[in-house]
């Protein structure tokens, strides 16, 4: 099953969702930053996120990329419980 991270924006916030198959699960929200939104606006697969190699160009994007795997594990753990 392929997992994809998608975003929506509203009122100065970006909302992150994990889409796998036909299910969409909320991950987290953070304040809007243009660089982060542009990177995720068309959605990114988990593999793309894990292979991210443009570190230290945008600190906000770096921080977001680092926390996504943590939230994905949390969502799947909570769903299994």
PDB file of C-alpha atoms in Angstrom:
ATOM      1  CA  UNK A   1       0.000   0.000   0.000  1.00  0.00           C
ATOM      2  CA  UNK A   2       1.462   3.348  -1.008  1.00  0.00           C
ATOM      3  CA  UNK A   3       1.330   6.127   1.528  1.00  0.00           C
ATOM      4  CA  UNK A   4       1.249   9.738   0.401  1.00  0.00           C
ATOM      5  CA  UNK A   5       1.485  12.939   2.418  1.00  0.00           C
ATOM      6  CA  UNK A   6      -0.830  15.681   1.185  1.00  0.00           C
ATOM      7  CA  UNK A   7      -1.529  19.182   2.476  1.00  0.00           C
ATOM      8  CA  UNK A   8      -4.283  21.744   2.546  1.00  0.00           C
ATOM      9  CA  UNK A   9      -3.949  25.357   3.613  1.00  0.00           C
ATOM     10  CA  UNK A  10      -6.382  27.570   5.429  1.00  0.00           C
ATOM     11  CA  UNK A  11      -6.162  30.760   7.478  1.00  0.00           C
ATOM     12  CA  UNK A  12      -2.366  30.827   7.687  1.00  0.00           C
ATOM     13  CA  UNK A  13      -2.008  27.125   8.524  1.00  0.00           C
ATOM     14  CA  UNK A  14      -0.926  24.043   6.587  1.00  0.00           C
ATOM     15  CA  UNK A  15      -2.717  20.792   7.475  1.00  0.00           C
ATOM     16  CA  UNK A  16      -0.899  17.529   6.741  1.00  0.00           C
ATOM     17  CA  UNK A  17      -2.717  14.291   5.891  1.00  0.00           C
ATOM     18  CA  UNK A  18      -1.575  10.742   5.246  1.00  0.00           C
ATOM     19  CA  UNK A  19      -3.424   9.132   2.354  1.00  0.00           C
ATOM     20  CA  UNK A  20      -3.168   5.382   1.880  1.00  0.00           C
ATOM     21  CA  UNK A  21      -5.560   3.685  -0.456  1.00  0.00           C
ATOM     22  CA  UNK A  22      -8.930   5.333   0.075  1.00  0.00           C
ATOM     23  CA  UNK A  23      -8.270   6.351   3.685  1.00  0.00           C
ATOM     24  CA  UNK A  24      -7.086   9.805   4.675  1.00  0.00           C
ATOM     25  CA  UNK A  25      -5.735  10.374   8.169  1.00  0.00           C
ATOM     26  CA  UNK A  26      -4.909  13.703   9.778  1.00  0.00           C
ATOM     27  CA  UNK A  27      -1.254  14.023  10.844  1.00  0.00           C
ATOM     28  CA  UNK A  28      -0.668  17.556  12.142  1.00  0.00           C
ATOM     29  CA  UNK A  29      -0.885  21.274  11.368  1.00  0.00           C
ATOM     30  CA  UNK A  30       1.701  24.004  11.374  1.00  0.00           C
ATOM     31  CA  UNK A  31       1.888  27.686  10.523  1.00  0.00           C
ATOM     32  CA  UNK A  32       2.016  28.439   6.815  1.00  0.00           C
ATOM     33  CA  UNK A  33       5.413  28.878   5.198  1.00  0.00           C
ATOM     34  CA  UNK A  34       5.735  29.201   1.461  1.00  0.00           C
ATOM     35  CA  UNK A  35       8.663  26.780   1.081  1.00  0.00           C
ATOM     36  CA  UNK A  36       6.966  23.965   2.984  1.00  0.00           C
ATOM     37  CA  UNK A  37       3.689  24.437   1.137  1.00  0.00           C
ATOM     38  CA  UNK A  38       5.385  24.467  -2.266  1.00  0.00           C
ATOM     39  CA  UNK A  39       7.251  21.255  -1.487  1.00  0.00           C
ATOM     40  CA  UNK A  40       4.093  19.384  -0.407  1.00  0.00           C
ATOM     41  CA  UNK A  41       1.348  21.037  -2.483  1.00  0.00           C
ATOM     42  CA  UNK A  42       1.130  18.198  -5.043  1.00  0.00           C
ATOM     43  CA  UNK A  43       1.619  15.513  -2.407  1.00  0.00           C
ATOM     44  CA  UNK A  44       4.737  13.472  -1.679  1.00  0.00           C
ATOM     45  CA  UNK A  45       5.137   9.743  -1.226  1.00  0.00           C
ATOM     46  CA  UNK A  46       6.733   8.394   1.928  1.00  0.00           C
ATOM     47  CA  UNK A  47       9.691   7.203  -0.133  1.00  0.00           C
ATOM     48  CA  UNK A  48      10.281  10.710  -1.503  1.00  0.00           C
ATOM     49  CA  UNK A  49      10.237  12.092   2.020  1.00  0.00           C
ATOM     50  CA  UNK A  50      12.664   9.450   3.295  1.00  0.00           C
ATOM     51  CA  UNK A  51      15.039  10.150   0.387  1.00  0.00           C
ATOM     52  CA  UNK A  52      14.989  13.931   0.923  1.00  0.00           C
ATOM     53  CA  UNK A  53      18.526  15.243   0.364  1.00  0.00           C
ATOM     54  CA  UNK A  54      18.269  19.036   0.251  1.00  0.00           C
ATOM     55  CA  UNK A  55      19.094  19.570   3.917  1.00  0.00           C
ATOM     56  CA  UNK A  56      20.098  22.983   5.298  1.00  0.00           C
ATOM     57  CA  UNK A  57      18.457  25.010   2.521  1.00  0.00           C
ATOM     58  CA  UNK A  58      15.176  25.682   4.324  1.00  0.00           C
ATOM     59  CA  UNK A  59      15.219  25.083   8.103  1.00  0.00           C
ATOM     60  CA  UNK A  60      11.410  24.992   8.357  1.00  0.00           C
ATOM     61  CA  UNK A  61      11.197  22.319   5.651  1.00  0.00           C
ATOM     62  CA  UNK A  62      13.989  20.326   7.333  1.00  0.00           C
ATOM     63  CA  UNK A  63      12.094  20.332  10.620  1.00  0.00           C
ATOM     64  CA  UNK A  64       8.838  19.296   8.928  1.00  0.00           C
ATOM     65  CA  UNK A  65      10.507  16.434   7.029  1.00  0.00           C
ATOM     66  CA  UNK A  66      12.063  15.190  10.292  1.00  0.00           C
ATOM     67  CA  UNK A  67       8.750  15.008  12.135  1.00  0.00           C
ATOM     68  CA  UNK A  68       6.587  13.384   9.455  1.00  0.00           C
ATOM     69  CA  UNK A  69       7.853   9.798  10.064  1.00  0.00           C
ATOM     70  CA  UNK A  70       7.148  10.224  13.797  1.00  0.00           C
ATOM     71  CA  UNK A  71       3.552  11.265  13.155  1.00  0.00           C
ATOM     72  CA  UNK A  72       3.023   8.485  10.588  1.00  0.00           C
ATOM     73  CA  UNK A  73       4.164   5.843  13.099  1.00  0.00           C
ATOM     74  CA  UNK A  74       1.926   7.389  15.760  1.00  0.00           C
ATOM     75  CA  UNK A  75      -1.141   7.342  13.487  1.00  0.00           C
ATOM     76  CA  UNK A  76      -0.641   3.673  12.583  1.00  0.00           C
ATOM     77  CA  UNK A  77       0.022   2.712  16.212  1.00  0.00           C
ATOM     78  CA  UNK A  78      -3.137   4.476  17.410  1.00  0.00           C
ATOM     79  CA  UNK A  79      -5.166   2.890  14.653  1.00  0.00           C
ATOM     80  CA  UNK A  80      -3.974  -0.601  15.626  1.00  0.00           C
ATOM     81  CA  UNK A  81      -4.809  -0.060  19.308  1.00  0.00           C
TER      82      UNK A  81
END
